[in-house]
């Protein structure tokens, strides 16, 4: 294994971007993944009906970073795609994030006008945190905030995280603001595009380099071992650098206990109709056990008659031994979990040639663009170090 300058664990965005950057820098790279495919949770494939699906749930690319998008454009063409989500609230389909249109659909005309006027008087920004509304001095704004909190956030959050909304890290619910206007896009980043031939093809291009060897069905845990401050690959001391993008509790055999994650039971359904719903994603904050339904043809622009595939997401506690929820999708951000994470991180810190990168390895609720940004940064630091 010492013929490789880098061993990269995980072929999602974190690992694949570093792999490419180092390969372009004339380093020999081995990238391994325990799954039988590249692209991590971005993986796309055709299902048995010929519908192109995101096998690990909908992944929408959006960013304000030109640097990130310029990097990706080298490996794929893109089409403009502005993601729009609706939610079923009190039996009505309304835009999410909750905006003035949602308000008009759910309140009578007079009340809607009163709320909009109060919001405009008190805020001169385009979006506001739900927490600023429920804590506001003005009673009209506070009542409106409580309505949205109860109907959009409270039950969705309880389903998604299985904790009381009061205990959730604020950054999580602040991912979805309340919009003070009619912008009905889910994200407001300046760059919102999807890869024309899908993420899997983008990853194939990213990893297509003479200096990159890719090994699938290969679990890091089975090949990496530790002794004192040394790292061994297949029982031989490894002198190159390791970029680890997986779950570090698994790598260290859960020696301090399992790091908690949320998982999803992803249930796909096929229908012999053109379209199942009117939007790419419909959120169900309240009545249903699932949080949302995605219909992939809206994301991929695939034209297909009489066939469509939808995905229902049922949030579950992560359990490595249960087929239904063996994928750790979301880190659970709280101080106890950070403390546990720090123990693992400090332990890994003993090994000077291991670097952690990505949502799992850093235990952060990164969006796709931030993972890519972080992987580019890490690569630049490594390249700089090589030059010195
Ligand atoms: N959320 C909510 N209601 C919604 C949509 C989101 O309460 O209709 C909250 C919920 O706590 C969720 C968080 O906002 O976990 C972040 O939502 P986002 O859509 O960003 O989650 P992701 O796409 O990463 O699953």
XYZ file of C-alpha atoms and ligand atoms in Angstrom:
413
model
C 0.000 0.000 0.000
C 2.961 2.320 0.457
C 3.014 2.816 -3.296
C 0.040 5.143 -2.731
C 0.793 8.645 -1.422
C -2.808 8.932 -0.227
C -5.410 6.450 0.923
C -8.827 8.038 0.923
C -11.694 6.409 2.747
C -15.099 7.200 1.261
C -15.988 8.053 -2.330
C -18.576 10.730 -1.585
C -17.872 14.398 -2.231
C -15.336 14.852 0.591
C -13.168 11.917 -0.484
C -13.572 12.242 -4.243
C -12.705 15.955 -4.336
C -9.528 15.437 -2.295
C -8.683 12.394 -4.463
C -8.912 14.466 -7.630
C -7.015 17.422 -6.227
C -4.145 15.234 -5.062
C -4.121 13.191 -8.286
C -3.867 16.435 -10.272
C -0.923 17.244 -8.013
C 0.875 14.111 -9.243
C 0.146 12.020 -6.164
C -0.853 8.383 -6.363
C -4.216 7.921 -4.712
C -6.193 4.896 -3.592
C -9.825 5.657 -2.805
C -11.888 2.971 -1.111
C -15.562 2.723 -0.270
C -17.464 0.049 1.609
C -20.432 0.399 -0.739
C -20.518 -1.162 -4.178
C -20.679 2.229 -5.901
C -19.011 5.632 -5.905
C -20.754 8.976 -5.207
C -21.729 8.301 -1.577
C -25.200 9.562 -0.741
C -25.287 11.519 -4.000
C -25.524 8.234 -5.914
C -28.097 8.187 -8.710
C -29.252 5.197 -10.718
C -32.160 3.982 -12.814
C -34.707 1.884 -10.954
C -36.427 -1.188 -12.431
C -38.956 1.111 -14.145
C -36.299 3.155 -15.890
C -36.840 6.169 -13.637
C -33.686 7.981 -12.575
C -33.654 8.144 -8.771
C -31.467 9.512 -5.995
C -31.015 6.291 -4.037
C -30.228 8.079 -0.752
C -32.817 10.833 -0.958
C -33.051 14.104 -2.891
C -29.779 16.011 -3.299
C -30.111 19.522 -4.654
C -27.011 21.525 -5.448
C -27.010 25.165 -4.354
C -24.199 27.475 -3.325
C -22.961 31.039 -3.119
C -19.413 29.919 -3.799
C -18.141 30.497 -7.355
C -15.069 28.515 -6.405
C -17.118 25.404 -5.625
C -19.239 25.658 -8.763
C -16.220 26.400 -11.000
C -14.600 23.243 -9.656
C -17.669 21.079 -10.315
C -18.212 22.469 -13.813
C -14.970 20.800 -14.893
C -16.653 17.422 -14.394
C -20.212 17.897 -15.591
C -22.608 20.083 -17.516
C -25.371 21.591 -15.417
C -28.924 22.788 -15.944
C -30.588 25.536 -13.973
C -32.832 24.106 -11.290
C -34.450 26.196 -8.580
C -35.869 23.890 -5.978
C -39.417 24.582 -4.827
C -41.090 22.782 -1.955
C -44.667 22.829 -0.792
C -46.162 21.444 2.383
C -49.586 20.150 3.336
C -50.823 22.361 6.152
C -54.388 21.997 7.416
C -55.257 20.100 4.238
C -53.924 22.844 1.926
C -50.815 22.741 -0.231
C -48.743 25.869 0.492
C -45.173 27.037 -0.247
C -42.394 26.039 2.187
C -40.492 28.028 3.410
C -43.683 29.621 4.640
C -44.097 32.881 2.678
C -46.785 35.527 2.013
C -48.515 33.185 -0.437
C -48.738 30.482 2.255
C -50.153 33.074 4.596
C -52.807 34.165 2.090
C -53.801 30.541 1.459
C -54.269 29.772 5.161
C -55.696 32.985 6.663
C -58.716 35.009 5.620
C -57.960 38.107 3.546
C -58.248 40.643 6.351
C -56.096 38.690 8.814
C -53.504 37.953 6.135
C -53.242 41.689 5.362
C -52.869 42.554 9.045
C -50.068 40.027 9.532
C -48.234 41.068 6.352
C -48.448 44.748 7.370
C -47.086 44.035 10.844
C -44.268 41.912 9.432
C -43.304 44.636 6.940
C -43.373 47.291 9.677
C -41.153 45.289 11.982
C -38.619 43.673 9.639
C -36.867 45.041 6.607
C -35.204 41.840 5.529
C -36.284 39.123 3.062
C -36.393 36.260 5.545
C -36.558 35.785 9.262
C -35.992 32.971 11.739
C -39.135 31.344 13.115
C -37.550 31.852 16.554
C -37.543 35.642 16.069
C -41.258 35.501 15.299
C -42.320 33.436 18.300
C -40.272 35.630 20.633
C -41.453 38.940 19.177
C -42.982 41.758 21.315
C -45.830 42.357 18.900
C -48.745 40.052 19.604
C -49.856 39.743 15.943
C -46.369 38.668 14.911
C -46.018 36.376 17.909
C -49.364 34.658 17.248
C -48.478 34.244 13.588
C -45.065 32.847 14.603
C -46.707 30.371 16.944
C -49.063 29.249 14.167
C -46.163 28.551 11.789
C -44.101 26.980 14.562
C -46.918 24.605 15.420
C -48.018 23.744 11.869
C -44.705 23.682 10.000
C -41.881 23.089 12.470
C -43.006 21.367 15.637
C -44.217 17.986 14.417
C -41.835 17.768 11.468
C -38.922 18.307 13.838
C -40.288 15.783 16.343
C -40.551 13.200 13.533
C -37.198 13.993 11.997
C -35.157 14.118 15.181
C -37.319 12.345 17.775
C -36.664 15.127 20.240
C -38.690 18.064 21.441
C -38.255 21.065 19.163
C -37.113 23.111 22.187
C -34.055 20.851 22.500
C -32.956 21.016 18.865
C -29.862 22.992 17.915
C -31.169 26.292 16.545
C -29.030 26.069 13.429
C -31.123 23.065 12.351
C -34.509 24.769 12.247
C -32.950 28.000 11.035
C -32.051 26.144 7.832
C -35.671 26.820 6.893
C -36.646 30.487 7.393
C -39.977 32.291 7.113
C -39.950 34.391 3.942
C -41.259 37.953 4.123
C -42.411 38.139 0.518
C -43.327 35.898 -2.395
C -40.004 34.193 -3.144
C -41.044 30.526 -3.218
C -37.629 28.948 -3.754
C -36.416 26.558 -1.046
C -32.911 28.072 -1.195
C -31.907 31.597 -2.032
C -28.292 30.982 -3.052
C -27.192 32.677 -6.254
C -26.067 29.397 -7.843
C -28.699 26.638 -8.140
C -27.985 23.954 -10.735
C -28.187 20.196 -11.189
C -25.715 17.982 -13.102
C -27.164 17.216 -16.530
C -26.249 13.533 -16.573
C -26.632 13.118 -12.823
C -24.297 12.985 -9.852
C -22.996 9.487 -10.538
C -21.652 10.551 -13.928
C -20.100 13.646 -12.316
C -18.290 11.394 -9.819
C -17.149 9.049 -12.598
C -15.529 12.021 -14.316
C -14.091 13.336 -11.056
C -12.391 10.022 -10.319
C -11.311 9.322 -13.902
C -7.581 9.982 -13.564
C -4.496 7.830 -14.122
C -3.296 8.541 -10.594
C -6.521 7.344 -8.961
C -7.265 3.716 -8.121
C -10.761 3.087 -6.865
C -11.626 0.035 -4.780
C -15.280 -0.622 -3.919
C -16.773 -3.093 -1.416
C -13.804 -2.335 0.779
C -14.361 -1.437 4.425
C -11.670 0.738 6.016
C -12.220 -1.025 9.314
C -11.015 -4.292 7.781
C -7.759 -2.898 6.423
C -6.730 -0.081 8.799
C -5.276 -0.906 12.207
C -3.444 1.092 14.845
C -0.560 0.471 17.186
C 0.857 3.203 19.427
C 1.109 6.210 17.127
C 1.443 4.163 13.959
C -1.125 3.295 11.321
C -1.116 -0.031 9.505
C -2.788 -0.945 6.248
C -3.206 -4.670 5.747
C -0.821 -5.078 8.700
C 2.019 -3.119 7.084
C 3.002 0.264 8.519
C 1.663 2.982 6.217
C 3.754 6.100 5.699
C 1.490 8.029 3.345
C -1.482 10.173 4.289
C -4.999 8.955 5.023
C -8.056 11.091 4.373
C -10.901 9.597 6.342
C -14.452 10.690 5.488
C -16.478 7.979 7.265
C -17.834 7.635 10.784
C -14.894 7.753 13.220
C -16.650 5.812 15.954
C -16.856 2.857 13.548
C -13.175 3.195 12.586
C -12.222 3.059 16.267
C -14.512 0.106 16.972
C -16.961 2.205 19.014
C -14.456 2.237 21.883
C -16.188 5.201 23.572
C -19.682 4.121 22.497
C -21.735 4.820 19.349
C -21.997 8.396 18.100
C -25.715 9.085 17.625
C -27.052 9.809 14.134
C -30.477 10.030 12.569
C -31.216 7.663 9.760
C -34.030 7.351 7.248
C -36.065 4.442 6.057
C -36.311 5.342 2.372
C -39.399 3.815 0.790
C -39.650 4.045 -3.006
C -42.958 3.544 -4.801
C -43.547 3.173 -8.548
C -46.710 4.303 -10.288
C -47.937 3.758 -13.842
C -48.912 7.409 -14.296
C -47.127 10.453 -15.715
C -46.871 12.324 -12.415
C -47.851 11.504 -8.819
C -47.882 15.063 -7.433
C -47.568 18.647 -8.706
C -44.182 19.421 -7.130
C -40.766 17.844 -6.788
C -41.097 17.729 -2.999
C -44.175 17.860 -0.792
C -43.534 18.137 2.947
C -45.928 16.524 5.403
C -45.132 18.223 8.699
C -48.115 16.864 10.577
C -50.414 13.924 9.857
C -48.183 11.356 8.153
C -45.358 9.277 9.597
C -43.078 10.312 6.730
C -41.684 13.843 6.511
C -41.756 14.353 2.761
C -42.452 12.840 -0.649
C -40.020 13.457 -3.504
C -40.942 12.786 -7.121
C -37.688 12.389 -9.008
C -38.808 13.261 -12.532
C -39.142 16.886 -11.410
C -35.529 16.945 -10.225
C -33.977 15.190 -13.184
C -36.227 16.538 -15.967
C -36.567 12.979 -17.219
C -39.360 12.647 -19.766
C -41.165 9.354 -19.319
C -44.783 8.482 -20.068
C -46.888 6.439 -17.658
C -44.075 5.862 -15.179
C -42.955 7.696 -12.133
C -41.160 6.932 -8.881
C -41.644 8.661 -5.583
C -39.788 8.456 -2.290
C -41.252 8.646 1.194
C -38.771 9.423 3.986
C -39.439 7.865 7.384
C -36.935 9.169 9.942
C -35.457 6.576 12.290
C -32.776 6.207 14.903
C -29.556 4.999 13.292
C -28.653 1.399 14.061
C -25.692 -0.134 12.305
C -27.213 -3.626 12.698
C -30.640 -2.864 11.219
C -31.013 -2.964 7.398
C -33.768 -0.318 7.505
C -31.664 2.328 9.234
C -28.033 1.344 8.885
C -26.995 4.568 7.129
C -25.969 7.482 9.360
C -27.492 10.433 7.457
C -27.564 13.242 10.008
C -25.306 13.968 13.000
C -27.370 14.983 16.018
C -26.028 18.327 17.131
C -25.906 18.588 20.909
C -23.221 19.203 23.502
C -23.181 15.628 24.807
C -22.640 14.258 21.315
C -19.933 16.841 20.569
C -18.141 15.772 23.738
C -18.195 12.154 22.595
C -17.106 13.192 19.101
C -14.165 15.144 20.593
C -12.945 11.983 22.340
C -12.792 10.180 18.995
C -11.247 13.185 17.286
C -8.525 13.490 19.931
C -7.763 9.811 19.589
C -7.431 10.163 15.805
C -5.313 13.284 16.404
C -2.554 10.994 17.773
C -1.968 9.745 14.264
C -0.272 12.571 12.413
C -1.037 11.157 8.970
C -4.851 10.902 9.314
C -7.057 13.818 8.243
C -10.815 13.999 8.841
C -13.103 15.517 6.225
C -16.859 15.539 5.615
C -20.258 15.305 7.269
C -19.589 12.019 9.046
C -15.916 12.373 9.909
C -16.372 15.906 11.255
C -19.825 15.246 12.729
C -21.243 18.370 11.065
C -24.550 18.978 9.265
C -22.702 20.127 6.120
C -24.550 20.891 2.911
C -23.037 19.508 -0.274
C -21.326 22.780 -1.236
C -19.719 23.192 2.184
C -18.317 19.672 2.033
C -16.773 20.465 -1.354
C -15.406 23.766 -0.047
C -13.903 22.029 2.972
C -12.377 19.286 0.768
C -10.854 21.915 -1.541
C -9.419 23.774 1.450
C -7.947 20.621 2.950
C -6.413 19.726 -0.435
C -4.837 23.176 -0.710
C -3.339 22.846 2.774
C -1.945 19.410 1.876
C -0.514 20.632 -1.430
C 1.053 23.622 0.324
C 2.596 21.219 2.869
C 4.020 19.080 0.059
C 5.647 22.105 -1.574
C 7.380 23.256 1.637
N -38.191 21.652 9.051
C -39.466 21.692 9.541
N -40.518 21.676 8.665
C -40.352 21.625 7.324
C -39.056 21.579 6.816
C -37.975 21.567 7.704
O -39.655 21.710 10.760
O -41.359 21.610 6.585
C -37.059 21.674 10.024
C -36.733 20.275 10.542
O -36.270 20.377 11.876
C -35.627 19.843 9.608
C -34.867 21.152 9.450
O -35.882 22.145 9.406
O -34.837 18.818 10.156
C -33.989 21.247 8.236
O -34.739 20.975 7.064
P -34.029 20.673 5.653
O -35.081 20.635 4.616
O -32.904 21.626 5.494
O -33.449 19.223 5.915
P -32.693 18.178 4.934
O -33.081 18.477 3.523
O -31.223 18.358 5.239
O -33.222 16.876 5.420
